[in-house]
Amino acid sequence: MLLLLLLLDRRLRAEPGDGARTWARFASPPTPEAAGLLHAAFPDGFLWGVGSAAYQTEGGWRQHYKGASIWDTFTHHPPGDNTLAGPPSGAPSPSPPATGDVASDSYNNVYRDTEGLRELGVTHYRFSISWARVLPNGSVGAPNREGLRYYRRLLERLRELGVQPVVTLYHWDLPQRLQDAYGGWANRALADLFSDYAELCFRHFGGQVKYWITIDNPYVVAWHGYATGRLAPGIRGSARLGYLVAHNLLLAHAKVWHLYNTSFRPTQGGRVSIALSSHWISPRRMTDHAIKECQKSLDFVLGWFAKPVFLDGDYPESMRSNLSSLLPVFTESERKFVKGTADFFALSFGPTLSFQLLDPHMKFRQLESPNLRQLLSWIDLEYNHPQIFIVENGWFVSGTTKRDDAKSMYYLKKFIMETLKAIRLDEVNVIGYTAWSLMDGFEWHRGYSIRRGLFYVDFLSQEKKLLPKSSALFYQKLIENNGFPPLPENQPLEGTFPCDFAWGIVDHYVQVDTRLSQFTDPNVYLWDVYRSKRLIKVEGVVTQKRKSYCVDFAAIRSQIALLRDTHVSHFHFSLDWARILPLGNQSGVNHTVLRYYHCLASELVRANITPVVALWQPMGPHHGLPVPLAQRGAWENPHTALAFAEYARLCFSNLGHAIKFWITMNQPPTRNMTYSAGHNLLRAHALAWRQYDEHFRASQKGQVSITLQADWIEPACPFSQKDKEVADRVLEFDIGWLAEPIFGSGDYPRVMRDWLDQRNNFLLPYFTEEEKQLVQGSFDFVALSHSTTILVDWEKEDAGKYNQYLEVQEMTDITWLNSPGQVAVVPWGLRRVLNWLKSKYGDFPVYIMANGIDDDPQDAEDQLRVHYIRHYVNEALKAYVLDGVDLRGYFAYSLSDRTAPGFGFYRSVADQLEPKLSVSHYRKIIDNNGFPGPESLRRFCPEESAVCTECGFFETRKTLLAFLAFLLLAFVISLSLIFYYSKKSRRRYK
């Protein structure tokens, strides 16, 4: 028991600098499972809130005798070049400069605002009281009854809704009179005036308020209000003045806390704290020095105020040692007065400070990042494991963005997920979360150029209705679920694929190595056993040159050995059109390369591996086309289609006996292709398919199709009809462009044609009736390549990623797991695209011809690819079992890093290929034919008749083996004769 108490006491006692352990704790990259979404609930009784600030939303700046605040003055008469930003270009704007005179007009819309709270379902609402509204002159001598009545009305409405208020006494809007008369917070006398104001609020409102915030973000108030002058009151003083103001703010906060503690806590039972804002900082390198610099950065921003309040009443040592006489000194009585003056840790984290108002020098050359989880862990370690109430958090969108605020929604999701992980995985005591903000408003130095509200406000409208954004609908659902509960569709499925399921692997860029390995030299050699011990070539003597065999290609043998190690039944590779027909026609056939492919396919068949071969892969120089064709316009030239048909006929004729699965075009790049090129490409595919169908199918009995790149396109805002329309449009342009003519109507998608016609773009060709008949139905199965899912939004948020042509913004969910190449891991996207193809074109056989991810070369355990393959194959199983998709095969990408760096199942080490851990995992899935479990019905698959590949080896190479036996016998006889005569000659000389 004593040991337990000692350990507990050790946990509860923090020492300054303990937070530095955070960087080491998170230094190693998390496993894919840990990095993804955590499906769990928040603790019972968790506080869900939303917030706003008086100057940002209230408006009514001169209504009912409200006094002027420093922000009224600052926005009406900005000092120097501190012009505030109005709405961004392209949006209607009020007369600059932007002010909070009207803002969201909350002063006249209490019922409107509280209805927004009811819609969200929050338990708490954080708002601030405007000091100048209740005390126009800043002092208690003449309180404004109308101002007091407004806040009483708001509190009464909150009580009716069952929403607890979290009230901030000072959110940056000091009465202008106090600035003029005293110099603002630079004067210590303001602490007494602030205490008088706080007492008035406690007396009038304290019976209904259980959470009080004294001052919001003192770092910004002190540093940018009095040192840099970027914010009100706009004083460009010295650093010394900034530190003095911060000192006074701490003393003012402590004075109010003691006031509440002694005079109001016994009867009102509330809690008081100060809202501290912080950034997060990461070391450029994991060195002791860099970590110390990160610790110093947090000391200079958060620790500046947190250490005096939560630890020992004094500033961080790093500040005292670096700032010398600039930093005020606490007296012993002040230390005792300030220490412990917070009942919980009120944290503000977001773009108010991060990446905006953080002084660059306070980063100490380290890297800022928006990582809330690590900040929470640091606070937990640094400040005695306090109860943390996140009182402001969120992100922003452009001022032109209206209701589909996808970027804000996904940042909100990220921050809440990080909070959940901090609670469940790191045991940080977070008691509540406040999304910022309830509605769009005036955003301080950024004016109306950005929006942070969950509800959209049209600032130019008379009514200024609150319209819920996508982020509001997301937050509402999250509160309702109290977190991220596991959903049935996210649970892994037990089951197996059909017995004849094609398990494959891909190597698009098979390296053609035509060097023969052995027994192909016709020269005769003698072995010099006495002197050089080497073979000496006998000049002028040659034997008859032996015919080469497929077994002579060492590269093929090693390739097949790797494939057999994976247990795949199929191997997908691409032919090199430019090497087979360098001139683009049959006047210069490279028979050596063609024979190499013939040998590769034949040896695969002998090894019981089915070759799946693509005729054209857009790769390398000239996108895989012969140089003459590329120079004559490539796919823009209609004659390229005829040349492709001629090339296809050559391949079918020479290789078709061994190849039963053909792909004409492998993943044509629809996003980098003109409409005329796409048209000719479709004709080329159809001509090749018709040739096979008419001239080769009967004898070769193979199948032919085209592989389309089919990444899933998901609406960024699932609640937005416009985003759904955008997603449908992109799917039609990405997949339907080539799929609809072949698998569907024989013509281009209607959506595509209508969209282009509306924009007077008439470049999309029309099919003749003859071409429709040629193209439509030119397939034997549906083949697709899939790697990821892309989110699309109709709102123009990031000009750099906005597709003006399709009027679409591409983005990603920042909570998704990503590869080193920034490919998002979204397994459910595969299932959705399979279902989309089925619903769009019918229940045809489907093959997933390529599916894979790049990995971290430093990750010896290959964790990401293991995670990726397991989850994507399981989604494919769901499509087959649950959705009835006629899925016939799955091909993992790619065989080795040599031809697809980072994507391989085998890594290249000292010119040898070594299996990564993912090989054994994929092999296990193949051997189990899926994911069988005790609850799943095991499919009985009859054993295939055993094929003795070794027997086949000897059976098909009788001539070669006889020749080898003859050589071995001759070698033994020659060796015997040499030793015999050598011995005889030695005896003679004796």
Coordinates of N, CA, C and O in Angstrom, one line a residue, residues 675 724-734 736-737 740 745 747-759 761 764 805-806 836 840-841:
Y675 N -9.6 14.4 -75.6 CA -10.8 13.7 -76.0 C -10.6 12.9 -77.3 O -11.1 11.8 -77.5
K724 N -22.4 15.7 -53.9 CA -22.7 14.4 -54.5 C -22.8 14.5 -56.0 O -22.3 13.6 -56.8
E725 N -23.3 15.6 -56.5 CA -23.4 15.9 -58.0 C -21.9 16.0 -58.5 O -21.6 15.5 -59.6
V726 N -21.1 16.7 -57.8 CA -19.7 16.8 -58.2 C -19.0 15.4 -58.3 O -18.3 15.1 -59.2
A727 N -19.2 14.6 -57.2 CA -18.6 13.3 -57.2 C -19.1 12.4 -58.4 O -18.3 11.8 -59.1
D728 N -20.4 12.5 -58.7 CA -20.9 11.8 -59.9 C -20.2 12.3 -61.2 O -19.9 11.4 -62.0
R729 N -20.1 13.6 -61.3 CA -19.5 14.1 -62.5 C -18.0 13.6 -62.6 O -17.6 13.2 -63.7
V730 N -17.2 13.7 -61.6 CA -15.8 13.3 -61.6 C -15.7 11.8 -62.0 O -14.9 11.4 -62.7
L731 N -16.6 11.0 -61.4 CA -16.6 9.5 -61.7 C -16.8 9.3 -63.2 O -16.2 8.4 -63.8
E732 N -17.8 10.0 -63.7 CA -18.1 9.9 -65.2 C -16.9 10.3 -66.0 O -16.6 9.7 -67.1
F733 N -16.2 11.4 -65.7 CA -15.0 11.8 -66.4 C -13.8 10.9 -66.2 O -13.0 10.7 -67.1
D734 N -13.7 10.4 -65.0 CA -12.5 9.5 -64.7 C -12.7 8.1 -65.2 O -11.8 7.5 -65.8
G736 N -16.2 6.7 -66.4 CA -17.3 6.5 -67.4 C -16.9 6.9 -68.8 O -17.4 6.4 -69.8
W737 N -15.9 7.8 -68.9 CA -15.4 8.3 -70.2 C -15.1 7.1 -71.1 O -15.5 7.0 -72.3
E740 N -18.3 3.7 -70.3 CA -19.6 3.7 -70.9 C -19.7 3.3 -72.3 O -20.6 2.5 -72.7
S745 N -23.6 2.0 -73.1 CA -24.4 2.3 -74.2 C -23.7 2.4 -75.6 O -24.4 2.5 -76.6
D747 N -21.7 4.8 -76.2 CA -21.5 6.3 -76.4 C -20.9 6.8 -75.1 O -20.9 6.2 -74.1
Y748 N -20.5 8.1 -75.2 CA -19.9 8.7 -74.0 C -21.0 9.0 -73.0 O -22.2 9.2 -73.3
P749 N -20.7 9.2 -71.7 CA -21.7 9.4 -70.6 C -22.5 10.7 -70.9 O -21.9 11.7 -71.3
R750 N -23.8 10.6 -70.7 CA -24.6 11.8 -70.9 C -24.2 12.9 -70.0 O -24.2 14.1 -70.4
V751 N -23.8 12.6 -68.8 CA -23.3 13.7 -67.8 C -22.1 14.4 -68.5 O -22.0 15.7 -68.4
M752 N -21.2 13.7 -69.1 CA -20.0 14.3 -69.7 C -20.4 15.2 -70.8 O -19.9 16.3 -70.9
R753 N -21.2 14.7 -71.7 CA -21.6 15.4 -72.9 C -22.3 16.7 -72.5 O -22.1 17.8 -73.0
D754 N -23.3 16.6 -71.6 CA -24.1 17.8 -71.1 C -23.2 18.8 -70.5 O -23.3 20.0 -70.7
W755 N -22.2 18.4 -69.7 CA -21.4 19.3 -69.0 C -20.5 20.1 -70.0 O -20.4 21.3 -69.9
L756 N -20.0 19.4 -71.0 CA -19.1 20.1 -71.9 C -20.0 21.0 -72.8 O -19.5 22.1 -73.2
D757 N -21.2 20.6 -73.2 CA -22.0 21.4 -74.1 C -22.4 22.7 -73.4 O -22.5 23.8 -74.0
Q758 N -22.7 22.6 -72.1 CA -23.1 23.8 -71.3 C -22.0 24.8 -71.3 O -22.2 26.0 -71.1
R759 N -20.7 24.4 -71.5 CA -19.6 25.3 -71.4 C -19.0 25.5 -72.8 O -17.9 25.9 -73.0
N761 N -17.9 23.6 -75.0 CA -16.8 22.8 -75.3 C -17.3 21.6 -76.2 O -17.9 20.7 -75.7
L764 N -15.4 16.9 -77.6 CA -15.7 15.4 -77.4 C -16.3 14.9 -78.7 O -17.3 15.3 -79.1
Y805 N -11.9 23.3 -64.7 CA -12.6 22.7 -65.8 C -13.8 21.9 -65.4 O -14.9 22.0 -66.0
L806 N -13.7 21.2 -64.3 CA -14.8 20.4 -63.8 C -15.5 21.1 -62.6 O -16.5 20.6 -62.0
W836 N -20.5 0.5 -57.6 CA -20.8 1.5 -58.6 C -20.8 0.9 -60.0 O -21.7 1.2 -60.8
K840 N -23.9 0.4 -62.4 CA -23.9 1.2 -63.6 C -23.9 0.4 -64.9 O -24.6 0.7 -65.9
Y841 N -23.2 -0.7 -64.9 CA -23.0 -1.5 -66.1 C -23.5 -2.9 -66.1 O -23.5 -3.6 -67.1

